Coordinates of C-alpha atoms and ligand atoms in Angstrom, one line a residue:
M4 CA 39.0 -22.7 25.4
S5 CA 41.3 -21.9 22.4
D6 CA 41.1 -19.3 19.8
T7 CA 42.6 -19.0 16.4
A8 CA 42.1 -16.1 13.9
S9 CA 43.6 -14.9 10.5
T10 CA 42.9 -12.7 7.6
P11 CA 40.6 -14.1 4.9
K12 CA 41.9 -15.8 1.9
V13 CA 40.6 -16.0 -1.9
K14 CA 37.1 -17.4 -2.4
T15 CA 36.6 -20.6 -5.1
L16 CA 33.4 -22.1 -4.3
P17 CA 30.0 -21.1 -5.2
D18 CA 28.5 -19.2 -2.1
A19 CA 31.8 -19.7 -0.2
Q20 CA 32.6 -17.6 2.8
T21 CA 35.9 -17.8 4.5
V22 CA 36.2 -18.7 8.3
T23 CA 38.0 -15.8 10.3
K24 CA 38.0 -17.3 13.7
V25 CA 37.1 -20.6 15.5
T26 CA 36.5 -20.9 19.3
H27 CA 36.2 -24.2 21.0
W28 CA 34.3 -23.9 24.1
T29 CA 34.0 -27.4 25.2
E30 CA 34.2 -31.0 23.9
R31 CA 30.7 -30.6 22.5
L32 CA 30.6 -26.9 21.6
F33 CA 32.4 -24.4 19.2
S34 CA 31.7 -21.3 17.7
F35 CA 33.2 -19.6 14.3
R36 CA 33.1 -16.3 12.5
C37 CA 33.3 -16.1 8.7
T38 CA 33.0 -13.3 6.3
R39 CA 29.6 -11.8 5.3
P40 CA 28.4 -11.4 1.6
Q41 CA 28.0 -8.0 1.1
S42 CA 24.5 -8.4 -0.1
L43 CA 23.2 -10.4 3.0
R44 CA 20.5 -8.6 4.9
F45 CA 18.9 -10.5 7.8
R46 CA 16.7 -9.9 10.7
S47 CA 18.1 -10.6 14.1
G48 CA 17.0 -14.2 15.2
E49 CA 16.8 -15.7 11.6
F50 CA 18.9 -18.7 10.2
V51 CA 20.7 -19.5 7.0
M52 CA 21.7 -22.9 5.5
I53 CA 25.5 -23.4 5.9
G54 CA 27.8 -26.5 5.4
L55 CA 30.7 -28.0 3.5
M56 CA 31.2 -29.6 0.3
G57 CA 30.4 -33.5 0.8
D58 CA 32.8 -36.3 -0.7
N59 CA 30.2 -36.7 -3.4
G60 CA 30.6 -33.3 -4.6
K61 CA 27.1 -32.0 -3.3
P62 CA 26.9 -29.4 -0.7
L63 CA 26.2 -30.8 2.8
L64 CA 24.1 -28.0 4.3
R65 CA 22.3 -27.7 7.8
A66 CA 20.3 -24.7 9.1
Y67 CA 22.2 -22.5 11.5
S68 CA 20.8 -19.7 13.4
I69 CA 23.1 -16.5 12.7
A70 CA 24.5 -15.6 16.3
S71 CA 26.0 -12.2 15.2
P72 CA 23.8 -8.9 15.1
S73 CA 22.9 -7.6 11.8
W74 CA 25.2 -4.6 12.1
D75 CA 28.4 -7.0 12.5
D76 CA 30.6 -7.1 9.4
E77 CA 31.1 -10.7 9.8
L78 CA 28.8 -13.6 10.8
E79 CA 28.9 -15.9 13.7
F80 CA 27.7 -19.3 14.3
Y81 CA 27.4 -21.5 17.6
S82 CA 27.4 -25.4 17.0
I83 CA 27.3 -28.7 18.6
K84 CA 30.0 -31.2 17.8
V85 CA 28.7 -34.6 17.1
P86 CA 31.6 -37.3 16.6
D87 CA 29.7 -39.2 13.9
G88 CA 27.4 -36.4 12.5
P89 CA 27.6 -35.9 9.0
L90 CA 28.3 -32.2 9.2
T91 CA 29.7 -31.3 12.3
S92 CA 32.1 -34.2 12.6
R93 CA 33.8 -32.3 9.8
L94 CA 32.8 -28.6 10.5
Q95 CA 34.4 -28.8 14.0
H96 CA 37.8 -29.2 12.4
I97 CA 37.6 -25.9 10.4
E98 CA 40.3 -23.3 10.8
P99 CA 40.9 -19.6 9.8
G100 CA 41.1 -19.5 6.1
D101 CA 39.1 -22.4 5.4
Q102 CA 35.8 -22.0 3.2
I103 CA 32.3 -22.9 4.3
I104 CA 29.2 -22.8 2.1
L105 CA 26.6 -20.3 2.9
R106 CA 23.2 -19.8 1.2
P107 CA 22.3 -16.2 1.5
K108 CA 18.5 -16.8 2.2
P109 CA 17.8 -16.0 5.8
V110 CA 14.6 -17.2 7.2
G111 CA 12.9 -17.8 10.7
T112 CA 10.3 -16.8 13.1
L113 CA 12.4 -15.6 16.1
V114 CA 11.9 -12.2 15.1
H115 CA 10.7 -9.2 16.5
D116 CA 8.1 -9.0 13.6
A117 CA 6.4 -12.2 14.8
L118 CA 5.3 -10.5 18.2
L119 CA 2.9 -8.0 19.0
P120 CA 4.2 -5.1 21.1
G121 CA 4.9 -5.9 24.8
K122 CA 6.6 -4.9 28.0
R123 CA 8.7 -7.9 29.0
L124 CA 10.5 -10.2 26.5
W125 CA 11.7 -13.6 27.6
F126 CA 14.4 -15.6 25.7
L127 CA 14.3 -19.3 26.5
A128 CA 17.0 -21.4 25.3
T129 CA 18.7 -24.8 26.0
G130 CA 22.0 -25.6 24.7
T131 CA 22.7 -24.2 21.4
G132 CA 19.3 -22.9 21.2
I133 CA 20.9 -19.3 22.6
A134 CA 22.4 -18.8 19.3
P135 CA 19.3 -16.7 17.7
F136 CA 19.3 -14.8 21.0
A137 CA 23.1 -14.1 20.8
S138 CA 21.8 -12.1 17.8
L139 CA 18.8 -10.4 19.3
M140 CA 20.5 -9.6 22.6
R141 CA 23.2 -7.6 20.6
D142 CA 20.4 -5.8 18.5
P143 CA 19.4 -2.3 19.8
E144 CA 16.0 -2.7 18.5
T145 CA 15.3 -5.3 21.3
Y146 CA 16.0 -2.8 23.9
E147 CA 13.9 0.0 22.2
K148 CA 10.9 -2.3 21.9
Y149 CA 10.8 -3.7 25.4
E150 CA 11.1 -2.4 29.0
Q151 CA 12.7 -5.5 30.2
V152 CA 14.7 -8.5 28.3
I153 CA 15.1 -11.9 30.2
M154 CA 17.5 -14.7 29.0
M155 CA 17.0 -17.8 30.7
H156 CA 19.4 -20.5 29.2
T157 CA 19.8 -24.0 30.8
C158 CA 22.6 -26.5 30.0
R159 CA 23.8 -29.6 31.7
D160 CA 26.9 -28.0 33.2
V161 CA 28.5 -24.7 33.7
A162 CA 31.3 -25.0 30.9
E163 CA 28.3 -25.1 28.5
L164 CA 27.0 -21.8 29.5
E165 CA 30.3 -20.1 28.9
Y166 CA 29.6 -18.7 25.4
G167 CA 26.3 -17.2 26.6
R168 CA 28.0 -15.7 30.0
R169 CA 30.8 -14.4 28.1
L170 CA 28.5 -12.8 25.5
I171 CA 26.4 -11.0 28.2
E172 CA 29.6 -9.9 29.9
D173 CA 30.9 -8.3 26.6
L174 CA 27.5 -6.6 26.1
R175 CA 27.4 -5.0 29.3
N176 CA 31.0 -3.7 29.0
D177 CA 30.3 -2.6 25.5
P178 CA 30.7 1.2 25.1
L179 CA 27.5 1.6 22.9
I180 CA 25.1 -1.3 23.8
G181 CA 26.2 -1.4 27.5
E182 CA 24.1 1.6 28.5
M183 CA 21.0 0.3 26.6
V184 CA 21.2 -3.1 28.4
E185 CA 21.9 -1.7 31.7
G186 CA 18.8 -2.4 34.1
K187 CA 17.1 -4.0 31.2
L188 CA 18.8 -7.2 30.4
H189 CA 18.4 -10.1 33.0
Y190 CA 20.4 -13.1 32.8
Y191 CA 19.3 -16.3 34.5
P192 CA 21.7 -19.2 33.5
T193 CA 21.0 -22.5 35.3
T194 CA 22.5 -26.0 35.0
T195 CA 20.9 -29.4 35.4
R196 CA 23.7 -31.9 35.9
E197 CA 26.4 -29.8 37.9
E198 CA 26.1 -27.8 40.9
S199 CA 25.9 -24.0 40.1
P200 CA 24.2 -20.9 41.6
H201 CA 21.1 -21.4 40.1
M202 CA 20.0 -24.9 39.2
G203 CA 17.1 -26.7 37.3
R204 CA 15.3 -26.7 34.0
I205 CA 13.5 -23.8 32.6
T206 CA 10.1 -25.3 32.6
E207 CA 10.5 -26.1 36.5
N208 CA 11.8 -22.4 37.4
L209 CA 8.9 -20.9 35.3
T210 CA 6.3 -23.3 37.0
S211 CA 7.5 -23.1 40.4
G212 CA 7.9 -19.4 40.3
R213 CA 11.5 -19.5 41.3
V214 CA 12.8 -17.4 38.4
F215 CA 10.3 -14.4 39.2
A216 CA 11.3 -14.6 42.8
D217 CA 15.1 -14.7 42.0
L218 CA 14.9 -11.8 39.7
G219 CA 12.3 -9.8 41.4
Q220 CA 10.0 -9.7 38.6
P221 CA 6.1 -10.3 38.7
G222 CA 5.1 -13.6 37.9
P223 CA 3.5 -15.6 36.0
L224 CA 3.6 -14.3 32.4
T225 CA 0.6 -12.7 31.0
P226 CA -0.6 -12.1 27.5
E227 CA -0.7 -8.4 28.3
T228 CA 2.6 -7.8 29.3
D229 CA 4.8 -10.8 28.2
R230 CA 6.4 -11.9 24.8
V231 CA 8.4 -15.1 24.5
M232 CA 10.9 -16.5 22.1
V233 CA 11.7 -20.2 22.6
C234 CA 14.5 -22.3 21.0
G235 CA 15.7 -25.5 22.2
S236 CA 15.2 -29.1 21.8
L237 CA 12.0 -30.8 20.5
G238 CA 11.0 -31.9 23.9
F239 CA 11.8 -28.5 25.5
N240 CA 9.9 -26.5 23.0
I241 CA 6.6 -28.8 23.5
D242 CA 7.0 -28.6 27.3
V243 CA 7.6 -24.7 27.0
K244 CA 4.4 -24.2 24.7
A245 CA 2.0 -26.2 27.1
I246 CA 3.1 -24.0 30.1
L247 CA 2.9 -20.7 27.9
E248 CA -0.7 -21.7 26.4
G249 CA -1.8 -22.4 30.1
W250 CA -0.9 -18.7 30.8
S251 CA -3.3 -17.8 27.7
L252 CA -0.4 -17.0 25.5
R253 CA -0.8 -17.6 21.8
E254 CA 1.9 -18.8 19.1
G255 CA 2.6 -16.0 16.5
A256 CA 4.3 -16.1 13.1
N257 CA 5.5 -13.6 10.6
S258 CA 2.0 -13.5 9.1
E259 CA 0.1 -13.3 12.1
P260 CA 2.2 -11.9 15.1
A261 CA 0.9 -13.0 18.7
E262 CA 2.4 -13.5 22.0
Y263 CA 5.2 -16.3 21.6
V264 CA 7.2 -18.0 19.0
V265 CA 9.2 -21.4 18.8
E266 CA 12.0 -22.7 16.7
K267 CA 13.9 -25.8 17.1
A268 CA 17.7 -25.4 18.0
F269 CA 19.1 -26.8 14.7
V270 CA 21.8 -29.2 13.9
G271 CA 21.6 -32.2 16.3
E272 CA 24.2 -33.9 13.7
Ligands
LIG6 P1 18.4 -32.5 31.8 O1 19.7 -32.3 32.1 O2 17.3 -32.5 33.0 O3 17.8 -33.3 30.7 P2 20.6 -31.5 26.1 O4 22.3 -31.0 26.3 O5 20.4 -32.8 26.2 O6 20.4 -30.8 24.8 O7 20.0 -30.6 27.0 C1 20.3 -29.2 27.4 C2 19.5 -28.8 28.6 O8 17.9 -28.9 28.2 C3 19.8 -29.6 29.7 O9 19.8 -29.1 30.8 C4 18.3 -30.4 29.9 O10 18.2 -31.0 31.2 C5 17.5 -29.4 29.3 N1 16.3 -30.1 29.0 C6 16.1 -31.2 28.1 N2 14.7 -31.6 27.8 C7 14.1 -30.6 28.3 C8 12.6 -30.4 28.5 N3 11.7 -31.2 27.8 N4 12.3 -29.2 29.3 C9 13.3 -28.5 30.0 N5 14.3 -28.9 29.9 C10 14.9 -29.8 29.2

């Protein structure tokens, strides 16, 4: 992991924001922070379009979940690096002081408003799908609304879990939010291709009941008590939906809240 930081420079592009910090977690993953437009208001869990100016003079934009909480002065994003991806092949080289384009129109379904009130909230993510939950886990509203919050995150190997692991460690040590999350936030990281304390896909750990046994939580999920937010690859989202529907949970939306919501982890290029 390597960090770089500097103070913001002058803006020139339309919708431009200045990169303030870049952290490379693995060869495939990095996160960065940038200035926040003063007028930008968003709900934790939403995404915006961000990107760079293309060689043809047109903006090259992709949807990125905002990983920072709504009270943060800056914005944070978590991204994959794809060597020949049109955007991320370039975005991975940004440095503090560089400019990115950010369209300040946040949208998305992974928001508290899209779920009916419940007791237990499950965040289920693979890979960079943890980004919206990085925002929601740092939002006090999450702990005001639920008695228990469970973050299940699965990656291929241990290094890919580090962004989430560090975030939760910082949260537990935070003088303000630390007290709110104590005894409420349960973290269940697993790997599928490298040995680690907990292994296996989220889907397997839910259906086998292993996660309930490991966390000492009642299982399976029920429409009466459980609410779920899902963010991962297309295949992951489809498989999790089938499991949740099998447990009689219904998909919700901003216009019609229900028991679970799903969003694809963005930016595969
Ligand atoms: P696996 O290693 O068994 O494929 P990726 O890096 O390819 O985006 O995958 C991230 C994590 O998501 C991996 O641990 C992968 O497990 C897991 N995964 C991929 N597809 C599914 C799925 N359909 N259901 C559950 N987990 C999945």
